[in-house]
Short mmCIF file of N, CA and C in Angstrom, two decimals:
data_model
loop_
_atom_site.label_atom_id
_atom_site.label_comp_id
_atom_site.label_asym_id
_atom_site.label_seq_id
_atom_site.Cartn_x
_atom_site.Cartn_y
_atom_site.Cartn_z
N UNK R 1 -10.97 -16.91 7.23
CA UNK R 1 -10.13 -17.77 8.02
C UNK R 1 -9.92 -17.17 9.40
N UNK R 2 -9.60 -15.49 9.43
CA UNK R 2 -9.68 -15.23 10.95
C UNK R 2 -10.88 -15.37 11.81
N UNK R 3 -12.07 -15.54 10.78
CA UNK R 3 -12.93 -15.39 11.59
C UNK R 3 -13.28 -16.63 12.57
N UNK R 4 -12.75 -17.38 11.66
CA UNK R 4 -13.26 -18.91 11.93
C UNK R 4 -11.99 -19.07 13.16
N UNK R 5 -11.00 -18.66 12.88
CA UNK R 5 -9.98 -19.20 14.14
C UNK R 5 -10.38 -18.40 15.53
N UNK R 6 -11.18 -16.96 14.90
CA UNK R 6 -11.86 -16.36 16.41
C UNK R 6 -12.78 -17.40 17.03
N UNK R 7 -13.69 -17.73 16.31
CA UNK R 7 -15.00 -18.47 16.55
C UNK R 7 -14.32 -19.58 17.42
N UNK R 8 -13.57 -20.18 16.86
CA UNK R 8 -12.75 -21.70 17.85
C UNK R 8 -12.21 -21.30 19.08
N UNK R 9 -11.19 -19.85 19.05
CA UNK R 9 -10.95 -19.62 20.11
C UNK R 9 -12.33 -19.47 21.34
N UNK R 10 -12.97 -18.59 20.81
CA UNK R 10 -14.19 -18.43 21.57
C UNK R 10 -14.96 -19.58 21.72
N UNK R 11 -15.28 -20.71 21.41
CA UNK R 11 -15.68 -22.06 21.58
C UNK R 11 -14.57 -22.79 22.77
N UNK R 12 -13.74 -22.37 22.72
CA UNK R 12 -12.54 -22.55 23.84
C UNK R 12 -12.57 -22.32 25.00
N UNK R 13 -13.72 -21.18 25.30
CA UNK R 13 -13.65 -20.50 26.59
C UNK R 13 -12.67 -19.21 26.58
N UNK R 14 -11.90 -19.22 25.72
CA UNK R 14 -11.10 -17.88 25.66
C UNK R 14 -11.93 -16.60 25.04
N UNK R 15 -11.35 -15.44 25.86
CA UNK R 15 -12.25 -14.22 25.37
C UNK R 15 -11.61 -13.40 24.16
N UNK R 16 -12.58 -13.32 23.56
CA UNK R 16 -12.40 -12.71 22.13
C UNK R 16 -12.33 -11.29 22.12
N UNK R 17 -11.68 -9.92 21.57
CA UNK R 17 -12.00 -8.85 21.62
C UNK R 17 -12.43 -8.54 20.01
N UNK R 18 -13.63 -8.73 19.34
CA UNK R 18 -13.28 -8.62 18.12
C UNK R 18 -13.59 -7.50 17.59
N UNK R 19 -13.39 -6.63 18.31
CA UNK R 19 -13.43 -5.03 17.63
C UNK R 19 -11.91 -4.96 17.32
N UNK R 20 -10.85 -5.37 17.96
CA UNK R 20 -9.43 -5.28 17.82
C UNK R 20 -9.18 -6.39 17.08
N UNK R 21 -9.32 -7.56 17.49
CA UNK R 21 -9.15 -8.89 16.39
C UNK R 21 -9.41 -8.85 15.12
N UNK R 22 -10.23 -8.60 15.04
CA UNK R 22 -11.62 -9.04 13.53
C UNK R 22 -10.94 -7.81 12.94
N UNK R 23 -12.18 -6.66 13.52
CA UNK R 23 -12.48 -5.33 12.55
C UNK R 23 -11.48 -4.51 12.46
N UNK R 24 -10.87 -4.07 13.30
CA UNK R 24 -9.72 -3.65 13.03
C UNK R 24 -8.31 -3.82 12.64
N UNK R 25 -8.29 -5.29 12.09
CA UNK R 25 -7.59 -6.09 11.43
C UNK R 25 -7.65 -5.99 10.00
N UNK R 26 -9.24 -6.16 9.81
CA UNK R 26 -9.91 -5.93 8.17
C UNK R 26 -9.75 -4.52 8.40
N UNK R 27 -9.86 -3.56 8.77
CA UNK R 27 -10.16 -2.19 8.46
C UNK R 27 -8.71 -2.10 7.79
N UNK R 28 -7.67 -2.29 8.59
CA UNK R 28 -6.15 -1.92 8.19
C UNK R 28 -6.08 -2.53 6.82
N UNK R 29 -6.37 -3.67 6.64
CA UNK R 29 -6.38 -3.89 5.28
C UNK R 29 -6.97 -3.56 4.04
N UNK R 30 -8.51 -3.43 4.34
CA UNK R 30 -9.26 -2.56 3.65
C UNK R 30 -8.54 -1.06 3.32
N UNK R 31 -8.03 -0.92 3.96
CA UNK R 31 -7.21 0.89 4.18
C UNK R 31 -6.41 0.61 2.90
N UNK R 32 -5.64 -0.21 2.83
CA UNK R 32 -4.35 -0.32 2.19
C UNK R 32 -4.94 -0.50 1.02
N UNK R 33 -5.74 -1.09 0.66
CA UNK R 33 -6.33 -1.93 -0.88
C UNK R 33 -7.01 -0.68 -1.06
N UNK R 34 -7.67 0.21 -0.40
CA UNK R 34 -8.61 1.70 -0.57
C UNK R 34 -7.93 2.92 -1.34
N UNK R 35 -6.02 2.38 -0.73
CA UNK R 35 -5.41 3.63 -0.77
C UNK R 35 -4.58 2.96 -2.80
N UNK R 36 -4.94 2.11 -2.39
CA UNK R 36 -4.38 1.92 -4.31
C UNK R 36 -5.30 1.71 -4.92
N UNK R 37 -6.76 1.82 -4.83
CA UNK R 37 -8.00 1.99 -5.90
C UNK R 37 -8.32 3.67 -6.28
N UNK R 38 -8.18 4.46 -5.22
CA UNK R 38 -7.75 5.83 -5.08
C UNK R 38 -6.55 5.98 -6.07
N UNK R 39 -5.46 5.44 -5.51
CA UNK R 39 -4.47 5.98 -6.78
C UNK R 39 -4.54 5.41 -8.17
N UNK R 40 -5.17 4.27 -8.19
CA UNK R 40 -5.16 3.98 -9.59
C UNK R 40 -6.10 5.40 -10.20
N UNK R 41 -6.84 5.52 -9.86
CA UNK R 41 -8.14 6.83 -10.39
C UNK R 41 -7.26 8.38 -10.76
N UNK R 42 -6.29 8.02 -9.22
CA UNK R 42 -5.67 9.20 -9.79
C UNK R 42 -4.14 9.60 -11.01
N UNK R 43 -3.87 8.04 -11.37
CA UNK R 43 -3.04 8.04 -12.57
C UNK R 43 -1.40 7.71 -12.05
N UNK R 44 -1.50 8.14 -10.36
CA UNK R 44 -0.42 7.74 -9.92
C UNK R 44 0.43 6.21 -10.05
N UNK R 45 -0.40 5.35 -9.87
CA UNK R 45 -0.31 3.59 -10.11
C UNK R 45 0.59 3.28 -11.45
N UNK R 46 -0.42 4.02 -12.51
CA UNK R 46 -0.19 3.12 -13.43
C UNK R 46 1.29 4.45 -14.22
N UNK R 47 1.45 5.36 -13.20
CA UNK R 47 2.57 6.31 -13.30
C UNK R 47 4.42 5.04 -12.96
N UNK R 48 3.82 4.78 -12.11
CA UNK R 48 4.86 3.81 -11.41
C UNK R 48 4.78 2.39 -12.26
N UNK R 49 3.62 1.67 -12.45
CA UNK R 49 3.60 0.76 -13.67
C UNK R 49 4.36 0.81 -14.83
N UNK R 50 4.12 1.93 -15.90
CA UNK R 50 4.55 2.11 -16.79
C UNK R 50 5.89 3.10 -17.52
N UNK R 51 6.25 3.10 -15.96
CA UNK R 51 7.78 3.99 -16.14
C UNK R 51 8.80 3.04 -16.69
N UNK R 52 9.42 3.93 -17.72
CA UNK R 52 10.80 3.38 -18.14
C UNK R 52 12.05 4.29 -17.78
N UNK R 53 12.92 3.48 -17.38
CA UNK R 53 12.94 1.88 -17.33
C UNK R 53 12.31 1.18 -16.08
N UNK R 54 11.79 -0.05 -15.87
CA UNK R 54 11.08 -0.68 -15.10
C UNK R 54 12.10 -0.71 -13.74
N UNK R 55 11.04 -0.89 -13.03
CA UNK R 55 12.32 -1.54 -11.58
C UNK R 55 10.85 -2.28 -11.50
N UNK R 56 11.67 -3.72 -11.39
CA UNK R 56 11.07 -4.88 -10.98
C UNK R 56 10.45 -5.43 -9.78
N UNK R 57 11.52 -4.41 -8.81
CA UNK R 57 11.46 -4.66 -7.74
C UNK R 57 9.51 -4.04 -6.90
N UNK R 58 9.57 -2.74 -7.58
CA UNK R 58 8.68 -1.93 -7.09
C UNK R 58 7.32 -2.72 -7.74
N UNK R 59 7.51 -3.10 -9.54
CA UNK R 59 6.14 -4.05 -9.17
C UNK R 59 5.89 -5.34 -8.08
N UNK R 60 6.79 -6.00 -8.26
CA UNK R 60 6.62 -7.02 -7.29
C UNK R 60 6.05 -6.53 -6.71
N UNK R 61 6.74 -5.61 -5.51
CA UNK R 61 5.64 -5.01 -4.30
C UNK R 61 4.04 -4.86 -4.62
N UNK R 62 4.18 -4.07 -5.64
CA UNK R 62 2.93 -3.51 -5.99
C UNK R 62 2.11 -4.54 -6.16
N UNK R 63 2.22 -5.87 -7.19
CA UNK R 63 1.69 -6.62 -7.79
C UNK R 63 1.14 -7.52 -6.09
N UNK R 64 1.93 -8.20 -5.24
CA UNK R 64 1.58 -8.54 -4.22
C UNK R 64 0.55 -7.83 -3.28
N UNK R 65 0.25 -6.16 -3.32
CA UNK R 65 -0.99 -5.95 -2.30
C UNK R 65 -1.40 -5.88 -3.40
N UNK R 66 -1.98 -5.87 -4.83
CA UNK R 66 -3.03 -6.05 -5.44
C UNK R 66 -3.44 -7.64 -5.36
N UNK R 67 -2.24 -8.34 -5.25
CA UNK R 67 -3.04 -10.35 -5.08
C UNK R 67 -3.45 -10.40 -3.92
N UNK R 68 -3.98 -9.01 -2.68
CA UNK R 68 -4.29 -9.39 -1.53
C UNK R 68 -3.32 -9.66 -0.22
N UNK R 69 -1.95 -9.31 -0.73
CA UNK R 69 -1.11 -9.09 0.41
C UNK R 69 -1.39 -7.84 1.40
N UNK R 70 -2.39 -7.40 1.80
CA UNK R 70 -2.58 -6.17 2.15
C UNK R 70 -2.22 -6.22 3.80
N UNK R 71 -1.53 -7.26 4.21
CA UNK R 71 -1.41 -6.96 5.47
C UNK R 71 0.32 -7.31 6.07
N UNK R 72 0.62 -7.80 4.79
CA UNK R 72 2.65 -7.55 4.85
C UNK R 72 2.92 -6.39 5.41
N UNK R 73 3.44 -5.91 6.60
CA UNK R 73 3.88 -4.65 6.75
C UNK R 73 5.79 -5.06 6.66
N UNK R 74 6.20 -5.93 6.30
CA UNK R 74 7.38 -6.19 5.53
C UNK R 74 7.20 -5.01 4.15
N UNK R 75 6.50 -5.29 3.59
CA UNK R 75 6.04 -4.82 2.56
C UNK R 75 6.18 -3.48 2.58
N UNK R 76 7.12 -2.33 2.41
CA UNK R 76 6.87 -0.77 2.35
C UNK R 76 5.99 -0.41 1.67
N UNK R 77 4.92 -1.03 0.53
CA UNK R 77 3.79 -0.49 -0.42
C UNK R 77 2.64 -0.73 0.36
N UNK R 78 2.89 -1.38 1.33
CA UNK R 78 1.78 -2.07 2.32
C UNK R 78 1.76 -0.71 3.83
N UNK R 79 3.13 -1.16 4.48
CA UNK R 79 3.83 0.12 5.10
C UNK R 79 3.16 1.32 5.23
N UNK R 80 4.01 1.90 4.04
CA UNK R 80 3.76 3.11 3.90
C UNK R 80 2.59 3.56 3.04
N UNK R 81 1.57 2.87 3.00
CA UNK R 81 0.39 3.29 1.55
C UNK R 81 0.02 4.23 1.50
N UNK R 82 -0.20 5.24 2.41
CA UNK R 82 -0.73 6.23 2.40
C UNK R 82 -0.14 7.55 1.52
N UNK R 83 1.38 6.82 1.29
CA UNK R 83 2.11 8.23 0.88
C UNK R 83 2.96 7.55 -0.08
N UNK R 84 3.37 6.28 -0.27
CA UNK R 84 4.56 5.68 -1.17
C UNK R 84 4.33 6.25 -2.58
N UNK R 85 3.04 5.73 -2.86
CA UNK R 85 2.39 5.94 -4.34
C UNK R 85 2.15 7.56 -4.87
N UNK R 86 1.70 7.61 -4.19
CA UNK R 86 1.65 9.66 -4.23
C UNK R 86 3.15 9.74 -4.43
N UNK R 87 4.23 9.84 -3.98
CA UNK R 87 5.88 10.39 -3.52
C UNK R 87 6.38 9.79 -4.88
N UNK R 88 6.20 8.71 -4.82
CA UNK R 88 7.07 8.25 -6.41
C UNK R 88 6.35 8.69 -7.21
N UNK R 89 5.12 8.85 -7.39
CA UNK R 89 4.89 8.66 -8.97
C UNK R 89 4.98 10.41 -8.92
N UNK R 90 5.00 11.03 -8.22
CA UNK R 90 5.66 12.76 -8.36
C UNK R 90 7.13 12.95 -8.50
N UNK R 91 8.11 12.37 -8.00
CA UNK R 91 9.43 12.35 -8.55
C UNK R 91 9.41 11.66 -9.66
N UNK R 92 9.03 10.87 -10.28
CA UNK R 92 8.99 10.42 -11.26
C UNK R 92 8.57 11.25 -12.53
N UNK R 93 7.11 11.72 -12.05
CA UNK R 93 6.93 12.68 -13.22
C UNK R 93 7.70 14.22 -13.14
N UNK R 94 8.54 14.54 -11.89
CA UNK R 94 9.65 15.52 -11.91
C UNK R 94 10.63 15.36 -13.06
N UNK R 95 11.02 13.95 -12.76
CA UNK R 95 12.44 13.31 -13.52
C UNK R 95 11.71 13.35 -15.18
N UNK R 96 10.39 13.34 -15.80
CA UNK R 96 10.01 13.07 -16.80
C UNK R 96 10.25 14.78 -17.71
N UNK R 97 9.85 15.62 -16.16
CA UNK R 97 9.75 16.80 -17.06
C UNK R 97 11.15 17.49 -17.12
N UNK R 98 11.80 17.16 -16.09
CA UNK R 98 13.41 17.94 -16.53
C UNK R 98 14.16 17.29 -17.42
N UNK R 99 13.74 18.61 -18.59
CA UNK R 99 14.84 18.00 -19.39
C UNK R 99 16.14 16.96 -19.32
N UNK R 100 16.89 17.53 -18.50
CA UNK R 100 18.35 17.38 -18.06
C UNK R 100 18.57 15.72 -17.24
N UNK R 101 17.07 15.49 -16.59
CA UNK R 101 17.30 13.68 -16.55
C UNK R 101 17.42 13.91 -14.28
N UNK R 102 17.94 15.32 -14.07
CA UNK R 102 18.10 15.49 -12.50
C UNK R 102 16.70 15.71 -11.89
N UNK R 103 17.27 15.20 -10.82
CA UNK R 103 15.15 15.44 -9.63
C UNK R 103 15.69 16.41 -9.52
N UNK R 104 14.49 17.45 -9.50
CA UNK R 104 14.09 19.11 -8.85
C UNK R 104 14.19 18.68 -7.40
N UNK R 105 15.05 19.26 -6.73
CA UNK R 105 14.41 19.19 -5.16
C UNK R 105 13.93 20.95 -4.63
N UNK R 106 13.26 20.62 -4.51
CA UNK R 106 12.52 22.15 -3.11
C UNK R 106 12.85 22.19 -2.19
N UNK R 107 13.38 23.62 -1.69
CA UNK R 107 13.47 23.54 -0.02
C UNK R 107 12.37 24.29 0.66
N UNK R 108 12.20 23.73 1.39
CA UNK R 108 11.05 25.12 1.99
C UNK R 108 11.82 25.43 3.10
N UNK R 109 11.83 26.61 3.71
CA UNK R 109 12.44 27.53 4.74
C UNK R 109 11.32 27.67 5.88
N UNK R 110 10.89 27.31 6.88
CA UNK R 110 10.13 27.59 8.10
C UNK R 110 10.23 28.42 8.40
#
């Protein structure tokens, strides 16, 4: 569909940049859908999937850039992809291994 609304514009007489339009439009999205086929492999995904108790909220998100929402930046799973999925599903499996039910936090000292 973008391509086709480039093509019209450019049938218009208007100038197209489609290294910025097009490809780097798809790339950003491609990125995002890249960065949760990666985490599914790495166990993180279905870490956040199958936690109990559920938060509903976080599939939704999730479930929407897998139907191809990959370009919501409303979306913090969209947002932030690079790091959301990694960050939770490691506090999560923190919270799994302490006994006691509390997140471990680390400090590091510079």
């Amino acid at each position: 569909m973008l391509a086709a609304k480039l093509i019209y514009k450019e049938l218009n007489g208007k100038n197209v940049n489609w290294e910025i339009e097009f490809t780097e439009y798809m790339k950003s999205g491609i990125g995002v859908f890249t960065t949760y086929v990666k985490e599914w492999y790495t166990g993180n995904l279905q870490t956040l999937f199958f936690h109990h108790p559920e938060n509903p909220d976080v599939k939704e998100k999730i479930c929407a850039v897998l139907a191809g929402y990959v370009w919501d930046q409303e979306n913090p799973f969209v947002k932030k992809h690079d790091n959301v999925i990694k960050n939770m599903a490691h506090l999560l499996n923190l919270e799994n291994n302490n006994k006691n039910g509390a997140i471990l936090v680390s400090i590091f000292i510079v």
